[in-house]
Tab-separated table of C-alpha atoms and ligand atoms in Angstrom:
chain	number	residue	atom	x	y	z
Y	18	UNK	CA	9.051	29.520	-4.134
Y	19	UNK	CA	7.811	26.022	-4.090
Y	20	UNK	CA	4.995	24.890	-6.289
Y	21	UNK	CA	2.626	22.430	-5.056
Y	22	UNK	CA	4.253	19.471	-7.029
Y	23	UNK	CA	7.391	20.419	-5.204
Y	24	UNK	CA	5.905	20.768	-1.569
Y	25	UNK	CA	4.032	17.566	-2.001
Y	26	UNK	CA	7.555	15.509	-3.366
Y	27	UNK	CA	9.619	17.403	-0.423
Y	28	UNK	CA	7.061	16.696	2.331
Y	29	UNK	CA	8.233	13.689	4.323
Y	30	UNK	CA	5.247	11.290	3.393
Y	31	UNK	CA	4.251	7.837	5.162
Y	32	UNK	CA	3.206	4.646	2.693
Y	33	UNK	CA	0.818	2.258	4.283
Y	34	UNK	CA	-0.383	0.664	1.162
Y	35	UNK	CA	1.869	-0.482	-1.168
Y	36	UNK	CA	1.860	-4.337	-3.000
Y	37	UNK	CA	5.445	-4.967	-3.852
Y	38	UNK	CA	4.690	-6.417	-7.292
Y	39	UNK	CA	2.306	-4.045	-8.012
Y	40	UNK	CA	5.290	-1.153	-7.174
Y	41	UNK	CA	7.743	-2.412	-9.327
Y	42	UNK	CA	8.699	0.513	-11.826
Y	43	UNK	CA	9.406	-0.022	-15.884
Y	44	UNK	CA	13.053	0.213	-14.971
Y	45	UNK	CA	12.593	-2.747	-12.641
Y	46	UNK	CA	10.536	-4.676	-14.572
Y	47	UNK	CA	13.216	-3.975	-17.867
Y	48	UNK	CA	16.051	-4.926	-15.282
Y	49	UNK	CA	14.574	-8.079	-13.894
Y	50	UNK	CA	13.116	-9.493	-17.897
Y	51	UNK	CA	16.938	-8.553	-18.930
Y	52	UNK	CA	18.403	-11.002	-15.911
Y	53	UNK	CA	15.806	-13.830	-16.654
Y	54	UNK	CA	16.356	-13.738	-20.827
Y	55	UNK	CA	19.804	-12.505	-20.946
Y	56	UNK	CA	21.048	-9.031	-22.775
Y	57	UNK	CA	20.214	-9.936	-26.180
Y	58	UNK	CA	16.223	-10.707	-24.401
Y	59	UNK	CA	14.202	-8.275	-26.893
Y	60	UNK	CA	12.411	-5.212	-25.446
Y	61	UNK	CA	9.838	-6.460	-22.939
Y	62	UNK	CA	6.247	-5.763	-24.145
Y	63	UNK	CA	4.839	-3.293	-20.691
Y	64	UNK	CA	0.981	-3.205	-21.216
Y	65	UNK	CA	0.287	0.869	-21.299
Y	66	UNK	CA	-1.571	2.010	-18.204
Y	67	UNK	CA	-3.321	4.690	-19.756
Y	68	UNK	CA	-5.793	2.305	-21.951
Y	69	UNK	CA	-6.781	0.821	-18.584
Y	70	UNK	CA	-10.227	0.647	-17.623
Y	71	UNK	CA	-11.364	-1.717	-14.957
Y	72	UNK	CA	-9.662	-4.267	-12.218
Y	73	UNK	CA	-9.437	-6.924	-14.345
Y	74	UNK	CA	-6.967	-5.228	-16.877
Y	75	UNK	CA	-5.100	-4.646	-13.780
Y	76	UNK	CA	-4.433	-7.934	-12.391
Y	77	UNK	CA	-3.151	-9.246	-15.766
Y	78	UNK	CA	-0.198	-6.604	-15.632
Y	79	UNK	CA	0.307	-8.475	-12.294
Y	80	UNK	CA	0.886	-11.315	-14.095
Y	81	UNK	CA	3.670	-10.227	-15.995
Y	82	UNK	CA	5.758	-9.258	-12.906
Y	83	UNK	CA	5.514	-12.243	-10.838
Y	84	UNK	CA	6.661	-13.878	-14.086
Y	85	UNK	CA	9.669	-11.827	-13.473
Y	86	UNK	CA	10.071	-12.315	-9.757
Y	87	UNK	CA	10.252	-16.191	-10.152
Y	88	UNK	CA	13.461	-16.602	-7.789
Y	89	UNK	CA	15.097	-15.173	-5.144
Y	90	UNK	CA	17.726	-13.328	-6.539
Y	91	UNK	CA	14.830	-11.214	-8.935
Y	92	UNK	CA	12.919	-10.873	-5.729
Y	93	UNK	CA	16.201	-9.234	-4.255
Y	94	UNK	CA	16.089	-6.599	-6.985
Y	95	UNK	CA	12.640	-6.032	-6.738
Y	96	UNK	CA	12.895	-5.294	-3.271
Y	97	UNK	CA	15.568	-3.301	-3.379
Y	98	UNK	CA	14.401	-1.153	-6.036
Y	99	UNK	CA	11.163	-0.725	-4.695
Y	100	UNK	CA	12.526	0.171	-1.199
Y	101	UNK	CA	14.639	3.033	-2.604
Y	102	UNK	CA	12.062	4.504	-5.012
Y	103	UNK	CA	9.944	5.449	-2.382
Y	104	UNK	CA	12.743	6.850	-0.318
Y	105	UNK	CA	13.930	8.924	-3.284
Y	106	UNK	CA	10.160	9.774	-3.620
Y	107	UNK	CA	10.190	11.207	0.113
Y	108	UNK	CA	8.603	8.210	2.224
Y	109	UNK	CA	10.359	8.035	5.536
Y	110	UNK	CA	8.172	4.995	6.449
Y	111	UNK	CA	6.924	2.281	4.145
Y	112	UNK	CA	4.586	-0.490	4.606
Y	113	UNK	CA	5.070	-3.064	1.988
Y	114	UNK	CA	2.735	-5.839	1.508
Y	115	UNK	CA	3.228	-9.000	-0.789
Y	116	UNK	CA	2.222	-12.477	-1.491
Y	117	UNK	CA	4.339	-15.516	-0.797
Y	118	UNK	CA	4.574	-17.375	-3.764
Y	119	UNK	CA	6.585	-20.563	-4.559
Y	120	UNK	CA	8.218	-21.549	-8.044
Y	121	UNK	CA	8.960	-25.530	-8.540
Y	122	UNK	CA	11.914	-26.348	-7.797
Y	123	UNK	CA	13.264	-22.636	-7.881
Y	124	UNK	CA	11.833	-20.928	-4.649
Y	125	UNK	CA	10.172	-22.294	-1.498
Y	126	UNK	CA	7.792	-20.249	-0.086
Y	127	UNK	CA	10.423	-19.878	3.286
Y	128	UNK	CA	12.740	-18.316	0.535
Y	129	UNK	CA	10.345	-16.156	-1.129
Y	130	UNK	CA	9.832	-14.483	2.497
Y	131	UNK	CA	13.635	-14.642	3.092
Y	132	UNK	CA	14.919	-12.700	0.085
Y	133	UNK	CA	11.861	-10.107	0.636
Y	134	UNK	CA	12.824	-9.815	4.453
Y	135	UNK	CA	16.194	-9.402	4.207
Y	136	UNK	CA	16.691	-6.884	1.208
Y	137	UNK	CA	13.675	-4.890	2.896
Y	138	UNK	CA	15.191	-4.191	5.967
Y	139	UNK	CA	18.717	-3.760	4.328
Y	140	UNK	CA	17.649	-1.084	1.929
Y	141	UNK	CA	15.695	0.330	4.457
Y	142	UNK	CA	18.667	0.704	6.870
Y	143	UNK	CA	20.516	2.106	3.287
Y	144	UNK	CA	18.436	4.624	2.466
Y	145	UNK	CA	17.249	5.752	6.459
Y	146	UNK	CA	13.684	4.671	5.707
Y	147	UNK	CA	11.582	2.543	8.334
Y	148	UNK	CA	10.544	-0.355	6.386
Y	149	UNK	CA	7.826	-2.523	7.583
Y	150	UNK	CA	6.875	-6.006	5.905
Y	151	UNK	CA	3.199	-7.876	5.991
Y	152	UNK	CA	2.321	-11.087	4.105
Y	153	UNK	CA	-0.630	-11.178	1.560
Y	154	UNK	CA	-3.558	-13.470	2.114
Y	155	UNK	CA	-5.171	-13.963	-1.730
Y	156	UNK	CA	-8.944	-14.283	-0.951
Y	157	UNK	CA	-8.536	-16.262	-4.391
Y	158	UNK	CA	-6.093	-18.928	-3.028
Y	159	UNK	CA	-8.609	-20.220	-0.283
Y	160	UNK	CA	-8.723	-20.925	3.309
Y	161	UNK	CA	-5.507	-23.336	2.850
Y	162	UNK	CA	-3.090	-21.286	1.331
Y	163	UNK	CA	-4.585	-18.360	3.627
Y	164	UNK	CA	-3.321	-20.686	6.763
Y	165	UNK	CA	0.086	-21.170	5.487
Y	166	UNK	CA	0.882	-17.359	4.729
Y	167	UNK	CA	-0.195	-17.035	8.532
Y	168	UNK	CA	1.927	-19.815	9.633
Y	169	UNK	CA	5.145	-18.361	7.193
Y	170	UNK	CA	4.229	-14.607	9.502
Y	171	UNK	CA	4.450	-16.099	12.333
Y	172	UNK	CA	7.834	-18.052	11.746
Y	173	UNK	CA	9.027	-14.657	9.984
Y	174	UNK	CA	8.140	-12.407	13.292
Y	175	UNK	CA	10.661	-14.643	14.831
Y	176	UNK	CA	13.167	-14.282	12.810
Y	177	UNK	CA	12.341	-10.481	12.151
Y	178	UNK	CA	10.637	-9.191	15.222
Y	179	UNK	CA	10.623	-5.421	14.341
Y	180	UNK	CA	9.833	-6.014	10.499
Y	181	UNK	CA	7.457	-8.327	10.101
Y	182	UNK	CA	4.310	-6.813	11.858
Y	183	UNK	CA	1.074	-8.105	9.736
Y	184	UNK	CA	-0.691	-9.811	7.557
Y	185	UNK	CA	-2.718	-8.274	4.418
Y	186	UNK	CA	-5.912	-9.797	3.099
Y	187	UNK	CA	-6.338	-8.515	-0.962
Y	188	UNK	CA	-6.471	-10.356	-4.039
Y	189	UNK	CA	-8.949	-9.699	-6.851
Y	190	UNK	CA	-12.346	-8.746	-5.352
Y	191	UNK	CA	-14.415	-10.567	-7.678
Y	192	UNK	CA	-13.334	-14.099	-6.254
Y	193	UNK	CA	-12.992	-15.620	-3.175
Y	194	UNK	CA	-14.891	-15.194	0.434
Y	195	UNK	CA	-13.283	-12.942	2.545
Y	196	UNK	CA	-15.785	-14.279	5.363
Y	197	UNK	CA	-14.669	-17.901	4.942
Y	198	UNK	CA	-10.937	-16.002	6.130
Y	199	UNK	CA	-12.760	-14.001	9.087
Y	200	UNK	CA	-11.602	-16.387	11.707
Y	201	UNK	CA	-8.020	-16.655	10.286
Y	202	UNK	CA	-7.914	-12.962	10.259
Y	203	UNK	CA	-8.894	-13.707	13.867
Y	204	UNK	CA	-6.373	-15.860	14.895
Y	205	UNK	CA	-4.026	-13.355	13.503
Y	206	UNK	CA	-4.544	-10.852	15.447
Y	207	UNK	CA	-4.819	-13.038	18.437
Y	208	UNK	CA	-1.378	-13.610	17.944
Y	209	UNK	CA	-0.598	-10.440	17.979
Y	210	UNK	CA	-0.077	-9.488	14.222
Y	211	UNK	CA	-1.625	-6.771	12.815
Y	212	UNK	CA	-4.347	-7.140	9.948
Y	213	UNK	CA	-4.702	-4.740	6.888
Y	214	UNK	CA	-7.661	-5.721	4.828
Y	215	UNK	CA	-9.234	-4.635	1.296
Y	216	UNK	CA	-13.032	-3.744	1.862
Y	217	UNK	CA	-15.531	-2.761	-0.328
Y	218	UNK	CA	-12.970	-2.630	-3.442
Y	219	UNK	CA	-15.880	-3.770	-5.321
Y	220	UNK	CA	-19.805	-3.640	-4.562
Y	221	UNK	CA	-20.850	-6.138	-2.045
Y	222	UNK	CA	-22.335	-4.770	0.895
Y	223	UNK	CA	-23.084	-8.109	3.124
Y	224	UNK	CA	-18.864	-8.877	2.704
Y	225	UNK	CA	-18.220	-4.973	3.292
Y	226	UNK	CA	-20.098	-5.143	6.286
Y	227	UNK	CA	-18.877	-8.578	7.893
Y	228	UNK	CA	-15.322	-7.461	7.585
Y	229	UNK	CA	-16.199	-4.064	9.368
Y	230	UNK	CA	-18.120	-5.251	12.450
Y	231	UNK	CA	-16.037	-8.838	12.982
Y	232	UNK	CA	-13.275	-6.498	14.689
Y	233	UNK	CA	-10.709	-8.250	13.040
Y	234	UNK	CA	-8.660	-5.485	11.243
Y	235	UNK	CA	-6.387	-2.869	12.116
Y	236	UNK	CA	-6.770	-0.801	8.737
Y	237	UNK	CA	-9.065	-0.953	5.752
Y	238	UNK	CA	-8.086	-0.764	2.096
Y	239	UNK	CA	-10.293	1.299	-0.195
Y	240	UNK	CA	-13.386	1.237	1.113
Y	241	UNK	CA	-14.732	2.354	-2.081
Y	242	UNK	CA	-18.390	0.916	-2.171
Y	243	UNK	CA	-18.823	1.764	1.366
Y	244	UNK	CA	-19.155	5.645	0.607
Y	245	UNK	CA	-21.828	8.119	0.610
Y	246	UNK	CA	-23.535	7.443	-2.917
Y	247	UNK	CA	-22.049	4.672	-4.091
Y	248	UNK	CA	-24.809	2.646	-5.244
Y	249	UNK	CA	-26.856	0.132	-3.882
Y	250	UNK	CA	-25.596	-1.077	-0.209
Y	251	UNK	CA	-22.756	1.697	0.131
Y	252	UNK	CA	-24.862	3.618	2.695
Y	253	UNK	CA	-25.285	0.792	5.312
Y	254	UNK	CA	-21.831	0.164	4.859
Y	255	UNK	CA	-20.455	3.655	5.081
Y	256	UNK	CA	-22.579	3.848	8.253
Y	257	UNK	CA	-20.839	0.216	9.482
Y	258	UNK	CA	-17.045	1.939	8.198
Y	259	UNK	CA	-17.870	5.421	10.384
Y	260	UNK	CA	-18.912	3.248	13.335
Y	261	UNK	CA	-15.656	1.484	13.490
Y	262	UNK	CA	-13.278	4.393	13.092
Y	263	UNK	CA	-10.628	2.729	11.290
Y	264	UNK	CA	-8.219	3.713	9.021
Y	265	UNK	CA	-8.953	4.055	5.316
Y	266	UNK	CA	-5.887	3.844	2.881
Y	267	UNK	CA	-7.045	5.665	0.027
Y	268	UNK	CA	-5.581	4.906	-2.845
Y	269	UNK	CA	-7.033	7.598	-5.623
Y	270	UNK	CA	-4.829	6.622	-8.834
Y	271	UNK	CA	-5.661	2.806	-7.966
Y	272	UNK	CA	-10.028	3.644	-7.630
Y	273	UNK	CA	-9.723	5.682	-10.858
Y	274	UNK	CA	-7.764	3.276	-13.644
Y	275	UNK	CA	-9.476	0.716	-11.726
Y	276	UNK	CA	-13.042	2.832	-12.823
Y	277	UNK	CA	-14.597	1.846	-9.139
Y	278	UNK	CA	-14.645	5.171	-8.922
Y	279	UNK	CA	-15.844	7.816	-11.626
Y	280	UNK	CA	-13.302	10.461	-11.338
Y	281	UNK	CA	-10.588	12.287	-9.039
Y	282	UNK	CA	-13.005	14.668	-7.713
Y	283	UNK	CA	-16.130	12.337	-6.632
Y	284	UNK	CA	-13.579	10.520	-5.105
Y	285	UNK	CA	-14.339	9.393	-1.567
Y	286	UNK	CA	-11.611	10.872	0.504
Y	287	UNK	CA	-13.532	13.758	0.402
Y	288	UNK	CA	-16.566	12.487	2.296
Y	289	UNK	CA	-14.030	10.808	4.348
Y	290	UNK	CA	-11.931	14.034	5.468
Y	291	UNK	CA	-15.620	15.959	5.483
Y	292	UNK	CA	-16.915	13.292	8.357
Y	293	UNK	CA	-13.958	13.451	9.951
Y	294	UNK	CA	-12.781	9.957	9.198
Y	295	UNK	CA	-9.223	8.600	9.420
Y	296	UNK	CA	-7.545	7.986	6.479
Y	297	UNK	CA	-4.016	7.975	4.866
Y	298	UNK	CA	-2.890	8.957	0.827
Y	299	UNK	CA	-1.203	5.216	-0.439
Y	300	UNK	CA	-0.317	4.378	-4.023
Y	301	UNK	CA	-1.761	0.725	-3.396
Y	302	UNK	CA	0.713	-0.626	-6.858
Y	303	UNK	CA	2.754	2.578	-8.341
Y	304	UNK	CA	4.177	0.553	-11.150
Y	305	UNK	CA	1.079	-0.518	-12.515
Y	306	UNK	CA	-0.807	2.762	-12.082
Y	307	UNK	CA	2.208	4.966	-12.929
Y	308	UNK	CA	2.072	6.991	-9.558
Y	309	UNK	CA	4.301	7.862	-6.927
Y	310	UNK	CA	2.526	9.139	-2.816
Y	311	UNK	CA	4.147	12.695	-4.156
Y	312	UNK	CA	1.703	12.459	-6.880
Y	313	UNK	CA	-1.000	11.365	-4.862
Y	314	UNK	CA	-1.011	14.089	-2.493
Y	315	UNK	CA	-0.761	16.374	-5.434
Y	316	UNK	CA	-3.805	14.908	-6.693
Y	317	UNK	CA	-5.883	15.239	-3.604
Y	318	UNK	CA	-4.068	18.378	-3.439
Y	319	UNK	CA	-5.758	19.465	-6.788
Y	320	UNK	CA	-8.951	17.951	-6.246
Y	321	UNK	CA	-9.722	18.148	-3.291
Y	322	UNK	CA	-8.461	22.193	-2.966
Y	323	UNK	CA	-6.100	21.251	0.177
Y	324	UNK	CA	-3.580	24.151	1.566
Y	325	UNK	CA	0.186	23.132	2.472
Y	326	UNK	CA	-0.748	23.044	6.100
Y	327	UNK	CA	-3.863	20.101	5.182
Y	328	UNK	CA	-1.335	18.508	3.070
Y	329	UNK	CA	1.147	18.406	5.701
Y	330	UNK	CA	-1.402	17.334	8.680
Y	331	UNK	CA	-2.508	14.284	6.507
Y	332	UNK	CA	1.221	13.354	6.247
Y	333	UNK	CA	1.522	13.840	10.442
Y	334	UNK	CA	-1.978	12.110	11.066
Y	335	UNK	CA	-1.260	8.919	8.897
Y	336	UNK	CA	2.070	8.391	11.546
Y	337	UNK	CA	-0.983	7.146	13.904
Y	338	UNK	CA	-1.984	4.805	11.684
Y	339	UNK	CA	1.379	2.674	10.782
Y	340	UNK	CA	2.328	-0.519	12.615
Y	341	UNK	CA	5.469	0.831	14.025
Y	342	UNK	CA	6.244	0.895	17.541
Y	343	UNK	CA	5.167	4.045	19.829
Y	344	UNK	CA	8.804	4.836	19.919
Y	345	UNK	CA	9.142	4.709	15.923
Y	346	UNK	CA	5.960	6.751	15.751
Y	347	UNK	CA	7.592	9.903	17.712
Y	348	UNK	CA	10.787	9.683	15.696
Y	349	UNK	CA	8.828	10.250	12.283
Y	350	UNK	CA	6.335	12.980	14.329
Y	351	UNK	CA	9.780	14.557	15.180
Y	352	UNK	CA	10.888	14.438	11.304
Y	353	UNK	CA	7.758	16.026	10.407
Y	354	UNK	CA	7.957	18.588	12.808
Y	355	UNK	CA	11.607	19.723	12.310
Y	356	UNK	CA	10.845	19.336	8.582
Y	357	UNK	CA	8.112	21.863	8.904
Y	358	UNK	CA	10.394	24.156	10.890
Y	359	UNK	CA	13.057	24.297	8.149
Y	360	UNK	CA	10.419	24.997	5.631
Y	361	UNK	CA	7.820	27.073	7.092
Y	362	UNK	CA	8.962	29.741	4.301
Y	363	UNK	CA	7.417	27.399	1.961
Y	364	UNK	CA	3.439	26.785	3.985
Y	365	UNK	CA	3.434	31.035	3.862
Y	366	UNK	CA	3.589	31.065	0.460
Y	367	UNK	CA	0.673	29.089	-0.590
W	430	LIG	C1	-5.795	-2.801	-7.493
W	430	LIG	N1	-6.325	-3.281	-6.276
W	430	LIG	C2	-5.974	-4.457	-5.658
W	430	LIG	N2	-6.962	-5.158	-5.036
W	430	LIG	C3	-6.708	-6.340	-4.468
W	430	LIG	N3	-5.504	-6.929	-4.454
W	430	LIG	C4	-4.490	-6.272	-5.047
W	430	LIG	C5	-4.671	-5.001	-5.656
W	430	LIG	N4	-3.483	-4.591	-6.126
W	430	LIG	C6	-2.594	-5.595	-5.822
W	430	LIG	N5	-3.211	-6.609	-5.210
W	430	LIG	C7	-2.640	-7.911	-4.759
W	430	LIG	O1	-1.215	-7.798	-4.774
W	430	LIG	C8	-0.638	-8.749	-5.679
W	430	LIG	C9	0.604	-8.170	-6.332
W	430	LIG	O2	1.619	-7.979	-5.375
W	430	LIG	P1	2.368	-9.179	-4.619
W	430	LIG	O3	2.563	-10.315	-5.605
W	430	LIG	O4	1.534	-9.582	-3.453
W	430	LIG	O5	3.695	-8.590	-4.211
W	430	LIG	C10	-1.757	-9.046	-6.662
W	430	LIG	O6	-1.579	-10.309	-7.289
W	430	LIG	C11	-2.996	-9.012	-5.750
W	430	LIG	O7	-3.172	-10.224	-5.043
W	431	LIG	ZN1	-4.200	-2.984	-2.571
């Protein structure tokens, strides 16, 4: 008999939120600081995730692995790795998001989206796994460097047409305007990419609410401040979110170390699933908040008392909400359902 940490880990599972730096494990990180300094490198100092209590803690640990993905070989490993810990973790399709960065005379930014392109789709075809790829607008980075990550999708689409799908918009809340990127985000989609944007990460109700009713995303990130009592602003907003019936990624490890939200249980994928609202379980960075999706549906499992069968449906709904191709969605619907066949043993129990 399973228990539910088992059920959740065996479930096939669907990852629509996941930063690639953000997912790289200690092993990785360990791997990629021994390859950079060489094997006598001493032990690399990992900042512990359990003291962490608010966004800005968070981005520093980002910090330390892009110092570590620097060229295009470590980017190779960090792909790679990433890639096949969420297929040992059960994901049968993963989104992966990441930011095109360029190191002087190391990496171009062309190479950066190379080495991530090519190991994704390799490992994914290794391990089975659909991978899908979107570049990272930083909101911090400005309306320039915003332009050239569209203009490296674009290029990358043609040279990838089935992975590349997207573009991401993230980046730390607190700076930047993502309304000076609205008509970028535009022209995106225009162009037939799909858009994935952060909303209401932090408070700011007039941003929330620009992002939600310009039309120009696909799915929405967090979402956190535009929830039923979430202070000031959060109720116009959650009224703007319901009225566009997009996709939330919740990401309930993330909104907790991050403390934008206050605990597991006040978390707002339970006013989401109570009105009815789309949304999918992501990890949003599983290295730096020591997660994996198994654990994440475990949580909500926990918290928010679902039964194998809820468990199960979220994994089935969230198919619905990826960027693959009609075709790609039935083939994981049909992995779902044959996986629920095989196991039904394991729903009755519960
Ligand atoms: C915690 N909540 C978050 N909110 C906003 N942006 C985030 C994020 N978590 C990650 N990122 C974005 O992803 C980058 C790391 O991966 P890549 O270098 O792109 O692969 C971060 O620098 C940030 O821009
Ligand atoms: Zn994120």
């Amino acid at each position: 008999m399973w228990t539910t940490a088992k059920f959740c880990a065996q479930l096939p599972k669907i990852e629509l939120h996941a930063h690639l730096n953000g997912s790289l494990s200690r092993d990785t990180l360990k791997r990629l600081h021994i390859m950079k300094e060489g094997n006598s490198a001493d032990d690399i100092d990992i900042p512990d995730i359990t003291k962490m209590t608010n966004l800005e803690e968070c981005f520093k640990i980002f910090g330390l692995a892009h110092s570590l993905t620097s060229s295009p070989e470590a980017l190779r490993v960090a792909t790679s790795d990433v890639v096949r810990e969420f297929a040992e973790d059960g994901v049968v399709h993963l989104e992966l998001r990441t930011t095109p960065r360029a190191v002087e005379s190391i990496m171009s930014h062309e190479q950066y989206v190379e080495a991530v392109l090519e190991e994704a789709t390799r490992e994914g075809a290794a391990q089975g796994i659909g991978v899908k790829v979107l570049l990272s607008v930083d909101r911090s980075q400005g309306e320039a460097a915003a332009q050239r990550v569209l203009t490296l999708a674009l290029a990358a689409r043609r040279r990838w047409p089935e992975a590349l799908v997207g573009i991401d918009l993230s980046g730390n809340p607190r700076s930047g305007c993502a309304r000076a990127l609205l008509p970028l985000l535009r022209d995106a989609r225009a162009r037939g990419l799909r858009v994935a944007a952060h909303c209401a990460e932090v408070e700011n109700e007039a941003e929330a609410v620009a992002l939600m009713e310009a039309g120009v995303a696909d799915r929405l990130g967090h979402c956190t401040f535009a929830a039923p009592g979430a202070g000031a602003g959060a109720e116009a907003a959650w009224a703007a979110l319901r009225a566009t019936r997009l996709p939330v990624e919740a990401c309930l490890s993330s909104n907790v170390r991050c403390g934008t939200v206050p605990s597991y249980a006040s978390h707002h994928f339970g006013a989401l699933r109570r009105h009815n609202h789309p949304v999918a379980l992501c990890t949003d960075d599983k290295g730096v908040f020591a997660t994996t999706l198994s654990n994440e549906y475990y949580l909500a499992a926990e918290h928010f008392s679902l039964s194998t069968e809820e468990l199960w449906k979220l994994s089935f709904e969230s198919v619905e909400y990826t960027f693959a191709s009609e075709e790609e969605k039935q083939q994981i619907r049909n992995t779902l359902l044959e996986w629920k066949k095989a196991n039904l043993a394991q729903f009755e129990l519960h």
